[in-house]
Amino acid sequence: MLRKSILAAGACAVAAGAVLMSNSVVPTSHASDLQVADAHEMAAVKQRQQTMKDVGGNMKIIAEFVKASKGSAAEASAAAAKIGELATSIPEIFEVKATLEQMDTVGKNRSKPEIWSDWDGFLERGKVLEDEAAKMAAVLNSGDAGTIQAQFATFGKEGCGGCHTTYRGPET
Amino acid sequence: MVEDLSEDAAVSDAVQRGAYVFRAAGCHSCHTDTKGGGAPLAGGRALKTPFGTFYSPNITPHPVYGIGAWSDEDFEAALRHGVSPDGDPYYPSFPYTSYTGMSDEDIADLQAYLFAQEPVETQNKPHDLDFPYSLRFTLGLWKTMFFEAGAYQEDDQKDAAWNRGAYLTRHLGHCGECHSPRGFLGAVDDSLELAGNPEGPDGGKVPNLTPAENGLAGWSESDIAGALKIGITPEGDFLGDSMGEVIEHGTSHLSDDDLTAIAIYLKSLPANSGP
C-alpha cells in the first residue's frame, strides 16, 4: 500500500515536471472562444497585413542605408516619410476587430485582443510611430552618421518594437 | 579608513557588474508586475500555464517580504541548485535549470546588485496550481531525473568568443527556455536544442535559432546582433511579443562583443529543422 502511493506520487512528479517545463513562462489564453470571421473581417485582416508589409518594406530600405550604406540618404528619408504616412492609417485599418483568437478562420493573424480592449493605448503607439518616422526622415536628410544610427535605433525600438511587444502575438 | 574606502569601491564594482548580469539573465520581466503597476522586482507577475498560475515572488532585499535576510549560500543554492533556504525544490518556471551554469563570480555580482536595490514591502502571492502540480515535494523526483547542477565548463577546442556565446545563450540568457522544444517528459532533447518550439509559452510558435532553412540560415552574424540590439530582422520586421521584452530589458543592453558572441555560437550550431 505504502509502496503503491509512493509510486503514484512519483508518477505525479514526472507528469508535473513535464507540464511545468513545457510551459515555463508567460500568459496563454487563445483558442478559447472561437468566433467565425466573415468576409468583411477577412478583408480587414488582409488590408492591415498588407499595410504592415509596406511599412516593413520601407523599413528595409532605411535599414540597408543605415547599416550598409546601400542606396541614398534621400531615398531612405523618403521611405521614412512614407512610413509616417502609412502610420496615419492605423486607426482605420485596425477598426474592424479580428483577433488572433479567430485565426482558425482568418488564417495567419497575429493581432492580439489587447488592441481592442486597450484601443487608446494602441492608437498612442501609432502616434509614436508617426512622430518617430518624421524625426527619422529629418535626421536622414541632415544628420551625421552617429545621429542617424541613434535615431534609427529609437525609431525601431519605440516606433515598431514597442507596439509589436504589446499588441502582436506569436506566429501560429 | 583607507581600508573602508576600498571595500566600498569593491562593493560598488560588484554592483555594477551585477547590473550587467541582471540584464543578460533577464530577471526583470518575470519578477515585475508591469501590467499591474507593481514596483520593480517586487514580484506578483502572473505566469499563466494550463496547469495553473504562478505568481513570481518578491526578490527585492526586503528582510521579511523579499530575500533581504538570505545568506550568500542561500542565494547560490537557489540559482545553482533550485533549492530554497528551507530546502524545498523550486518549480522550473524559475529557470534555474539554465542559471545553474552561471559562474560563481556572476552569481555573487548579481546578488550584490539585487541587494543594492530598493526593498519593497509587497507580500508574495501563493501560486494557484491545479492538483497534483500544487504538491511541491513531488518536484524532487522530477529534479533527480532531469536536472543536473553545475557551472558552465569551457570547451577548450573552441575560442573565447564561442565559449562566451555558449555561456550567454545556454545559461544567462536562457534562450532555450523558449526556443527549444520539450520532449515527452518535459526535458529538452539535446539533439533539438534551440531548434524552435512549435508550442511556445504563448501557445504560438517560437522560431528556430539554428542555421537551418527554417531557422537563421539566411541571417549573418551582424543580422543576429542587430535583432538582439534593436529587434530588427533582415526583412525589416521588428520582433515583439515575449521576445520584445527579452530585447527591451535584456539583450539591447549588452555589449556589441557579447551580441556577436551569441551570434557566433548560434551560427556554429548544427542546422536542425526542428521537431
Tab-separated table of C-alpha atoms in Angstrom:
chain	number	residue	atom	x	y	z
A	1	MET	CA	0.000	0.000	0.000
A	2	LEU	CA	2.648	2.419	1.094
A	3	ARG	CA	4.768	1.396	-1.851
A	4	LYS	CA	1.923	1.996	-4.214
A	5	SER	CA	1.298	5.528	-3.032
A	6	ILE	CA	4.970	6.362	-3.318
A	7	LEU	CA	4.860	5.188	-6.910
A	8	ALA	CA	1.767	7.253	-7.529
A	9	ALA	CA	3.458	10.328	-6.108
A	10	GLY	CA	6.416	9.612	-8.382
A	11	ALA	CA	4.208	9.442	-11.439
A	12	CYS	CA	2.622	12.724	-10.468
A	13	ALA	CA	6.020	14.254	-10.034
A	14	VAL	CA	7.105	13.274	-13.502
A	15	ALA	CA	3.855	14.476	-15.019
A	16	ALA	CA	4.009	17.722	-13.058
A	17	GLY	CA	7.563	18.318	-14.160
A	18	ALA	CA	6.763	17.617	-17.786
A	19	VAL	CA	3.941	20.037	-17.740
A	20	LEU	CA	5.803	22.731	-15.874
A	21	MET	CA	8.818	22.613	-18.103
A	22	SER	CA	6.840	22.810	-21.263
A	23	ASN	CA	5.089	25.906	-20.098
A	24	SER	CA	7.685	27.712	-18.148
A	25	VAL	CA	6.653	31.260	-18.873
A	26	VAL	CA	4.152	33.918	-19.772
A	27	PRO	CA	0.409	34.194	-20.219
A	28	THR	CA	-1.505	31.967	-22.562
A	29	SER	CA	-5.119	32.436	-23.427
A	30	HIS	CA	-6.113	31.955	-27.004
A	31	ALA	CA	-8.003	29.337	-28.959
A	32	SER	CA	-10.785	29.566	-26.392
A	33	ASP	CA	-13.906	31.217	-27.752
A	34	LEU	CA	-13.556	30.886	-31.464
A	35	GLN	CA	-15.765	33.180	-33.451
A	36	VAL	CA	-16.353	32.879	-37.136
A	37	ALA	CA	-14.872	35.661	-39.200
A	38	ASP	CA	-16.954	36.961	-42.068
A	39	ALA	CA	-15.734	38.266	-45.408
A	40	HIS	CA	-15.622	41.808	-44.062
A	41	GLU	CA	-13.250	40.776	-41.283
A	42	MET	CA	-11.096	38.720	-43.608
A	43	ALA	CA	-10.702	41.728	-45.884
A	44	ALA	CA	-9.771	43.891	-42.884
A	45	VAL	CA	-7.049	41.446	-41.818
A	46	LYS	CA	-5.668	41.326	-45.351
A	47	GLN	CA	-5.594	45.098	-45.578
A	48	ARG	CA	-3.794	45.647	-42.293
A	49	GLN	CA	-1.250	42.955	-43.067
A	50	GLN	CA	-0.578	44.494	-46.470
A	51	THR	CA	-0.075	47.903	-44.874
A	52	MET	CA	2.346	46.410	-42.341
A	53	LYS	CA	4.206	44.638	-45.147
A	54	ASP	CA	4.592	48.008	-46.877
A	55	VAL	CA	5.846	49.501	-43.622
A	56	GLY	CA	8.355	46.636	-43.379
A	57	GLY	CA	9.458	47.097	-46.997
A	58	ASN	CA	10.168	50.782	-46.406
A	59	MET	CA	11.950	49.942	-43.174
A	60	LYS	CA	14.233	47.619	-45.070
A	61	ILE	CA	15.244	50.459	-47.402
A	62	ILE	CA	16.168	52.595	-44.397
A	63	ALA	CA	17.990	49.733	-42.652
A	64	GLU	CA	20.086	48.974	-45.724
A	65	PHE	CA	21.138	52.577	-45.966
A	66	VAL	CA	21.902	52.918	-42.249
A	67	LYS	CA	23.649	49.591	-41.787
A	68	ALA	CA	25.263	49.001	-45.183
A	69	SER	CA	25.237	52.407	-46.947
A	70	LYS	CA	23.117	50.977	-49.765
A	71	GLY	CA	21.004	53.496	-51.685
A	72	SER	CA	20.975	57.188	-50.845
A	73	ALA	CA	20.026	59.312	-47.860
A	74	ALA	CA	17.274	60.913	-49.929
A	75	GLU	CA	15.708	57.526	-50.748
A	76	ALA	CA	15.905	56.442	-47.130
A	77	SER	CA	14.357	59.711	-45.986
A	78	ALA	CA	11.507	59.288	-48.472
A	79	ALA	CA	10.927	55.770	-47.123
A	80	ALA	CA	10.707	57.139	-43.573
A	81	ALA	CA	8.193	59.755	-44.707
A	82	LYS	CA	6.174	57.003	-46.377
A	83	ILE	CA	6.093	55.051	-43.086
A	84	GLY	CA	4.824	58.190	-41.339
A	85	GLU	CA	2.065	58.412	-43.920
A	86	LEU	CA	1.122	54.729	-43.595
A	87	ALA	CA	1.049	55.167	-39.811
A	88	THR	CA	-1.803	57.659	-40.072
A	89	SER	CA	-3.981	54.828	-41.415
A	90	ILE	CA	-3.553	52.701	-38.278
A	91	PRO	CA	-6.837	53.787	-36.599
A	92	GLU	CA	-8.710	52.953	-39.784
A	93	ILE	CA	-7.087	49.643	-40.744
A	94	PHE	CA	-7.488	48.231	-37.231
A	95	GLU	CA	-11.027	49.483	-36.788
A	96	VAL	CA	-12.616	46.114	-37.539
A	97	LYS	CA	-11.971	43.773	-34.672
A	98	ALA	CA	-10.432	40.498	-35.818
A	99	THR	CA	-8.077	38.936	-33.305
A	100	LEU	CA	-5.658	36.066	-33.332
A	101	GLU	CA	-8.311	34.107	-31.434
A	102	GLN	CA	-10.086	33.864	-34.758
A	103	MET	CA	-7.027	32.582	-36.538
A	104	ASP	CA	-8.606	29.288	-37.463
A	105	THR	CA	-10.983	31.108	-39.720
A	106	VAL	CA	-8.941	34.045	-40.917
A	107	GLY	CA	-5.647	32.291	-41.469
A	108	LYS	CA	-2.452	33.750	-40.120
A	109	ASN	CA	-3.455	36.669	-37.941
A	110	ARG	CA	-1.257	37.994	-35.187
A	111	SER	CA	-3.372	40.824	-33.802
A	112	LYS	CA	-3.838	40.449	-30.049
A	113	PRO	CA	-7.217	41.176	-28.442
A	114	GLU	CA	-5.465	43.893	-26.382
A	115	ILE	CA	-5.619	46.110	-29.481
A	116	TRP	CA	-9.354	46.487	-28.951
A	117	SER	CA	-9.500	46.182	-25.159
A	118	ASP	CA	-6.868	48.935	-24.907
A	119	TRP	CA	-7.706	50.899	-28.046
A	120	ASP	CA	-6.348	54.243	-26.753
A	121	GLY	CA	-3.033	52.706	-25.760
A	122	PHE	CA	-2.814	51.101	-29.184
A	123	LEU	CA	-3.522	54.367	-31.015
A	124	GLU	CA	-0.874	56.022	-28.861
A	125	ARG	CA	1.705	53.558	-30.288
A	126	GLY	CA	0.558	54.548	-33.778
A	127	LYS	CA	1.186	58.205	-32.883
A	128	VAL	CA	4.663	57.356	-31.585
A	129	LEU	CA	5.396	55.729	-34.949
A	130	GLU	CA	4.237	58.847	-36.801
A	131	ASP	CA	6.439	61.120	-34.680
A	132	GLU	CA	9.500	58.890	-34.813
A	133	ALA	CA	9.137	58.465	-38.591
A	134	ALA	CA	9.073	62.246	-39.050
A	135	LYS	CA	12.228	62.589	-36.925
A	136	MET	CA	13.885	59.780	-38.862
A	137	ALA	CA	13.090	61.430	-42.202
A	138	ALA	CA	14.556	64.735	-40.997
A	139	VAL	CA	17.677	63.224	-39.461
A	140	LEU	CA	18.394	61.231	-42.626
A	141	ASN	CA	18.463	64.454	-44.606
A	142	SER	CA	20.651	66.448	-42.284
A	143	GLY	CA	22.261	64.343	-39.590
A	144	ASP	CA	25.725	62.853	-39.266
A	145	ALA	CA	26.246	59.085	-39.181
A	146	GLY	CA	26.123	58.905	-35.369
A	147	THR	CA	22.825	60.808	-35.103
A	148	ILE	CA	21.315	58.705	-37.869
A	149	GLN	CA	22.339	55.451	-36.160
A	150	ALA	CA	20.948	56.610	-32.830
A	151	GLN	CA	17.639	57.761	-34.298
A	152	PHE	CA	17.335	54.537	-36.267
A	153	ALA	CA	17.588	52.511	-33.045
A	154	THR	CA	14.981	54.685	-31.294
A	155	PHE	CA	12.715	54.625	-34.329
A	156	GLY	CA	12.818	50.825	-34.468
A	157	LYS	CA	12.540	50.149	-30.743
A	158	GLU	CA	9.911	52.771	-29.966
A	159	GLY	CA	8.158	53.016	-33.295
A	160	CYS	CA	7.893	49.333	-34.185
A	161	GLY	CA	9.068	47.082	-31.336
A	162	GLY	CA	7.040	48.935	-28.702
A	163	CYS	CA	3.786	48.120	-30.469
A	164	HIS	CA	4.703	44.570	-31.509
A	165	THR	CA	5.711	43.651	-27.939
A	166	THR	CA	2.326	44.533	-26.508
A	167	TYR	CA	-0.103	44.092	-29.383
A	168	ARG	CA	1.277	41.479	-31.763
A	169	GLY	CA	1.061	37.820	-30.844
A	170	PRO	CA	3.188	34.850	-31.832
A	171	GLU	CA	3.204	33.292	-35.248
A	172	THR	CA	0.872	30.306	-35.315
B	1	MET	CA	39.699	54.479	6.815
B	2	VAL	CA	41.580	53.642	3.653
B	3	GLU	CA	40.503	50.056	4.015
B	4	ASP	CA	36.843	51.062	4.314
B	5	LEU	CA	37.033	53.093	1.158
B	6	SER	CA	38.491	50.314	-0.916
B	7	GLU	CA	35.883	47.946	0.425
B	8	ASP	CA	33.162	50.348	-0.717
B	9	ALA	CA	34.765	50.560	-4.109
B	10	ALA	CA	34.882	46.780	-4.357
B	11	VAL	CA	31.210	46.559	-3.449
B	12	SER	CA	30.207	49.181	-5.983
B	13	ASP	CA	32.210	47.423	-8.709
B	14	ALA	CA	30.358	44.223	-7.912
B	15	VAL	CA	27.036	46.070	-8.078
B	16	GLN	CA	27.932	47.472	-11.472
B	17	ARG	CA	28.979	44.137	-12.862
B	18	GLY	CA	25.860	42.633	-11.310
B	19	ALA	CA	23.642	45.124	-13.140
B	20	TYR	CA	25.006	43.731	-16.394
B	21	VAL	CA	24.497	40.121	-15.302
B	22	PHE	CA	20.943	41.028	-14.289
B	23	ARG	CA	20.208	42.327	-17.812
B	24	ALA	CA	21.847	39.393	-19.559
B	25	ALA	CA	19.862	36.987	-17.365
B	26	GLY	CA	16.547	38.760	-17.939
B	27	CYS	CA	15.406	38.662	-14.303
B	28	HIS	CA	13.315	41.825	-14.604
B	29	SER	CA	10.379	40.709	-16.761
B	30	CYS	CA	9.251	37.732	-14.716
B	31	HIS	CA	9.729	39.390	-11.330
B	32	THR	CA	7.961	42.674	-12.104
B	33	ASP	CA	4.214	43.016	-12.424
B	34	THR	CA	4.398	45.690	-15.119
B	35	LYS	CA	0.759	45.356	-16.146
B	36	GLY	CA	-0.473	45.671	-12.570
B	37	GLY	CA	1.811	48.664	-11.907
B	38	GLY	CA	3.954	46.730	-9.412
B	39	ALA	CA	7.322	48.010	-8.160
B	40	PRO	CA	10.427	46.635	-9.903
B	41	LEU	CA	11.368	43.135	-8.676
B	42	ALA	CA	8.543	43.045	-6.128
B	43	GLY	CA	7.030	40.045	-7.937
B	44	GLY	CA	3.362	39.288	-8.399
B	45	ARG	CA	3.501	38.861	-12.155
B	46	ALA	CA	1.060	36.162	-13.174
B	47	LEU	CA	2.701	33.467	-15.301
B	48	LYS	CA	-0.223	31.518	-16.667
B	49	THR	CA	0.053	27.909	-17.714
B	50	PRO	CA	-2.725	25.427	-18.443
B	51	PHE	CA	-1.897	23.837	-15.087
B	52	GLY	CA	-2.429	26.889	-13.023
B	53	THR	CA	-0.946	30.301	-12.468
B	54	PHE	CA	2.446	31.041	-10.943
B	55	TYR	CA	2.945	34.350	-9.171
B	56	SER	CA	6.594	35.363	-9.208
B	57	PRO	CA	7.991	36.160	-5.736
B	58	ASN	CA	9.405	39.428	-4.419
B	59	ILE	CA	13.190	39.402	-4.925
B	60	THR	CA	13.926	42.858	-3.520
B	61	PRO	CA	16.165	42.913	-0.410
B	62	HIS	CA	13.236	43.420	1.961
B	63	PRO	CA	14.130	41.335	5.046
B	64	VAL	CA	10.600	39.988	5.551
B	65	TYR	CA	8.846	40.088	2.189
B	66	GLY	CA	11.848	39.762	-0.085
B	67	ILE	CA	15.186	37.970	0.060
B	68	GLY	CA	16.974	40.526	2.293
B	69	ALA	CA	17.593	38.004	5.074
B	70	TRP	CA	19.205	35.439	2.770
B	71	SER	CA	22.837	34.418	3.144
B	72	ASP	CA	25.216	34.173	0.178
B	73	GLU	CA	24.820	30.402	0.361
B	74	ASP	CA	21.017	30.688	0.197
B	75	PHE	CA	21.248	32.784	-2.962
B	76	GLU	CA	23.696	30.450	-4.632
B	77	ALA	CA	21.580	27.414	-3.726
B	78	ALA	CA	18.507	28.992	-5.352
B	79	LEU	CA	20.207	29.772	-8.678
B	80	ARG	CA	22.616	26.848	-8.918
B	81	HIS	CA	20.536	24.083	-7.347
B	82	GLY	CA	16.925	25.287	-7.480
B	83	VAL	CA	16.582	24.849	-3.748
B	84	SER	CA	15.012	27.311	-1.293
B	85	PRO	CA	16.562	28.284	2.051
B	86	ASP	CA	14.120	25.809	3.671
B	87	GLY	CA	15.440	23.055	1.434
B	88	ASP	CA	12.356	22.859	-0.793
B	89	PRO	CA	12.763	22.418	-4.553
B	90	TYR	CA	11.683	25.304	-6.799
B	91	TYR	CA	9.412	24.832	-9.790
B	92	PRO	CA	11.287	25.066	-13.079
B	93	SER	CA	9.033	28.009	-14.003
B	94	PHE	CA	12.004	29.738	-12.332
B	95	PRO	CA	14.591	28.832	-14.996
B	96	TYR	CA	17.338	27.710	-12.600
B	97	THR	CA	17.679	24.786	-14.996
B	98	SER	CA	19.584	27.293	-17.180
B	99	TYR	CA	21.014	29.528	-14.448
B	100	THR	CA	22.741	26.561	-12.844
B	101	GLY	CA	25.557	27.111	-15.346
B	102	MET	CA	26.347	30.629	-14.070
B	103	SER	CA	29.875	31.298	-12.848
B	104	ASP	CA	30.489	31.859	-9.123
B	105	GLU	CA	31.519	35.462	-9.839
B	106	ASP	CA	28.360	36.230	-11.822
B	107	ILE	CA	26.174	34.808	-9.046
B	108	ALA	CA	27.992	36.881	-6.414
B	109	ASP	CA	27.826	40.071	-8.524
B	110	LEU	CA	24.152	39.531	-9.290
B	111	GLN	CA	23.447	39.167	-5.586
B	112	ALA	CA	25.368	42.386	-4.845
B	113	TYR	CA	23.244	44.177	-7.430
B	114	LEU	CA	19.938	42.824	-6.131
B	115	PHE	CA	20.842	43.670	-2.550
B	116	ALA	CA	21.609	47.260	-3.621
B	117	GLN	CA	18.032	47.747	-4.917
B	118	GLU	CA	15.118	49.345	-3.056
B	119	PRO	CA	13.471	46.911	-0.627
B	120	VAL	CA	9.739	46.715	-1.323
B	121	GLU	CA	7.107	45.657	1.186
B	122	THR	CA	4.997	43.502	-1.091
B	123	GLN	CA	3.831	40.146	0.170
B	124	ASN	CA	4.193	37.080	-2.046
B	125	LYS	CA	1.052	35.720	-3.581
B	126	PRO	CA	0.689	31.938	-3.396
B	127	HIS	CA	0.696	30.103	-6.729
B	128	ASP	CA	-2.672	28.947	-7.907
B	129	LEU	CA	-1.870	25.481	-9.280
B	130	ASP	CA	-4.061	22.522	-10.038
B	131	PHE	CA	-3.598	19.232	-8.225
B	132	PRO	CA	-1.150	17.451	-8.345
B	133	TYR	CA	1.132	20.214	-9.609
B	134	SER	CA	0.429	22.034	-6.376
B	135	LEU	CA	2.445	19.426	-4.442
B	136	ARG	CA	5.874	20.972	-4.297
B	137	PHE	CA	7.556	17.879	-2.860
B	138	THR	CA	6.781	15.861	-5.988
B	139	LEU	CA	9.252	18.072	-7.828
B	140	GLY	CA	12.105	16.336	-6.017
B	141	LEU	CA	11.818	13.240	-8.150
B	142	TRP	CA	11.478	15.208	-11.350
B	143	LYS	CA	14.635	17.086	-10.454
B	144	THR	CA	16.619	13.926	-9.848
B	145	MET	CA	15.592	12.720	-13.299
B	146	PHE	CA	16.099	15.840	-15.367
B	147	PHE	CA	18.233	18.344	-13.577
B	148	GLU	CA	21.973	18.392	-13.242
B	149	ALA	CA	23.539	21.286	-11.352
B	150	GLY	CA	26.890	22.750	-12.274
B	151	ALA	CA	28.727	25.798	-13.599
B	152	TYR	CA	29.437	26.030	-17.341
B	153	GLN	CA	32.668	24.271	-18.317
B	154	GLU	CA	34.546	25.941	-21.151
B	155	ASP	CA	35.222	23.894	-24.261
B	156	ASP	CA	38.929	24.387	-24.888
B	157	GLN	CA	38.601	23.217	-28.504
B	158	LYS	CA	36.702	26.478	-29.107
B	159	ASP	CA	37.805	30.092	-28.848
B	160	ALA	CA	36.865	32.610	-26.178
B	161	ALA	CA	34.078	34.273	-28.184
B	162	TRP	CA	32.359	30.939	-28.849
B	163	ASN	CA	32.562	29.988	-25.178
B	164	ARG	CA	31.208	33.357	-24.111
B	165	GLY	CA	28.377	32.946	-26.625
B	166	ALA	CA	27.546	29.459	-25.378
B	167	TYR	CA	27.505	30.705	-21.786
B	168	LEU	CA	25.253	33.669	-22.614
B	169	THR	CA	22.871	31.641	-24.772
B	170	ARG	CA	22.531	28.458	-22.751
B	171	HIS	CA	22.836	29.785	-19.239
B	172	LEU	CA	22.487	33.508	-18.545
B	173	GLY	CA	20.156	34.292	-21.441
B	174	HIS	CA	18.199	31.025	-21.019
B	175	CYS	CA	17.243	31.290	-24.711
B	176	GLY	CA	16.369	27.589	-24.838
B	177	GLU	CA	13.585	28.014	-22.272
B	178	CYS	CA	11.520	29.425	-25.134
B	179	HIS	CA	13.369	28.372	-28.293
B	180	SER	CA	13.874	24.639	-27.592
B	181	PRO	CA	11.104	22.081	-27.954
B	182	ARG	CA	10.212	19.927	-24.974
B	183	GLY	CA	10.048	16.174	-25.168
B	184	PHE	CA	7.602	13.771	-23.624
B	185	LEU	CA	8.679	14.317	-20.034
B	186	GLY	CA	9.298	17.991	-20.358
B	187	ALA	CA	13.039	17.816	-20.705
B	188	VAL	CA	14.874	19.390	-23.634
B	189	ASP	CA	16.147	16.785	-26.054
B	190	ASP	CA	19.782	17.806	-26.578
B	191	SER	CA	19.596	16.943	-30.255
B	192	LEU	CA	16.890	19.586	-30.740
B	193	GLU	CA	18.496	22.377	-28.750
B	194	LEU	CA	17.288	25.797	-29.967
B	195	ALA	CA	15.605	24.191	-32.991
B	196	GLY	CA	12.361	26.095	-32.373
B	197	ASN	CA	9.330	25.357	-30.275
B	198	PRO	CA	6.023	24.721	-32.033
B	199	GLU	CA	4.190	25.088	-28.716
B	200	GLY	CA	5.808	28.091	-27.093
B	201	PRO	CA	4.829	29.735	-23.828
B	202	ASP	CA	2.138	31.812	-25.551
B	203	GLY	CA	0.768	28.822	-27.415
B	204	GLY	CA	2.313	30.111	-30.655
B	205	LYS	CA	5.500	29.238	-32.461
B	206	VAL	CA	8.912	30.273	-31.213
B	207	PRO	CA	11.370	30.391	-34.130
B	208	ASN	CA	14.257	28.043	-34.810
B	209	LEU	CA	17.639	29.613	-33.931
B	210	THR	CA	19.872	27.016	-35.618
B	211	PRO	CA	21.260	27.738	-39.109
B	212	ALA	CA	18.566	25.612	-40.814
B	213	GLU	CA	16.464	26.822	-43.763
B	214	ASN	CA	13.509	27.396	-41.454
B	215	GLY	CA	15.875	28.972	-38.940
B	216	LEU	CA	18.675	31.506	-39.179
B	217	ALA	CA	20.333	30.153	-42.365
B	218	GLY	CA	19.872	33.448	-44.180
B	219	TRP	CA	20.988	35.603	-41.260
B	220	SER	CA	24.538	36.950	-40.972
B	221	GLU	CA	26.207	37.374	-37.598
B	222	SER	CA	25.502	41.080	-37.796
B	223	ASP	CA	21.819	40.398	-38.607
B	224	ILE	CA	21.572	38.365	-35.399
B	225	ALA	CA	23.375	41.015	-33.359
B	226	GLY	CA	21.084	43.702	-34.836
B	227	ALA	CA	17.981	41.718	-33.908
B	228	LEU	CA	19.181	41.376	-30.318
B	229	LYS	CA	20.209	45.053	-30.132
B	230	ILE	CA	17.105	46.769	-31.507
B	231	GLY	CA	14.774	43.988	-32.669
B	232	ILE	CA	15.140	44.343	-36.442
B	233	THR	CA	15.018	41.286	-38.727
B	234	PRO	CA	16.637	41.111	-42.190
B	235	GLU	CA	13.165	41.600	-43.746
B	236	GLY	CA	12.670	44.919	-41.983
B	237	ASP	CA	10.215	43.448	-39.480
B	238	PHE	CA	10.622	44.115	-35.764
B	239	LEU	CA	10.442	41.379	-33.156
B	240	GLY	CA	7.815	41.685	-30.479
B	241	ASP	CA	5.729	39.541	-28.169
B	242	SER	CA	7.800	37.899	-25.412
B	243	MET	CA	10.997	38.439	-27.480
B	244	GLY	CA	10.244	42.164	-27.370
B	245	GLU	CA	10.574	42.008	-23.595
B	246	VAL	CA	13.766	39.967	-23.799
B	247	ILE	CA	15.241	42.675	-26.063
B	248	GLU	CA	13.909	45.656	-24.134
B	249	HIS	CA	15.044	44.574	-20.666
B	250	GLY	CA	17.881	42.304	-21.669
B	251	THR	CA	19.810	41.983	-24.888
B	252	SER	CA	19.561	45.642	-26.011
B	253	HIS	CA	21.775	46.475	-23.008
B	254	LEU	CA	24.539	44.002	-23.847
B	255	SER	CA	27.893	44.959	-25.358
B	256	ASP	CA	28.446	44.522	-29.081
B	257	ASP	CA	31.090	41.895	-28.283
B	258	ASP	CA	28.599	39.847	-26.297
B	259	LEU	CA	25.932	40.094	-29.005
B	260	THR	CA	28.478	38.981	-31.581
B	261	ALA	CA	29.485	36.104	-29.295
B	262	ILE	CA	25.856	34.927	-29.163
B	263	ALA	CA	25.676	35.188	-32.967
B	264	ILE	CA	28.897	33.176	-33.369
B	265	TYR	CA	27.549	30.478	-31.087
B	266	LEU	CA	24.188	30.286	-32.871
B	267	LYS	CA	25.835	30.109	-36.301
B	268	SER	CA	28.061	27.255	-35.045
B	269	LEU	CA	25.123	25.023	-34.102
B	270	PRO	CA	24.327	22.110	-36.386
B	271	ALA	CA	21.498	23.095	-38.752
B	272	ASN	CA	18.392	21.375	-37.455
B	273	SER	CA	14.956	21.872	-38.950
B	274	GLY	CA	13.365	21.029	-35.617
B	275	PRO	CA	10.638	18.722	-34.401
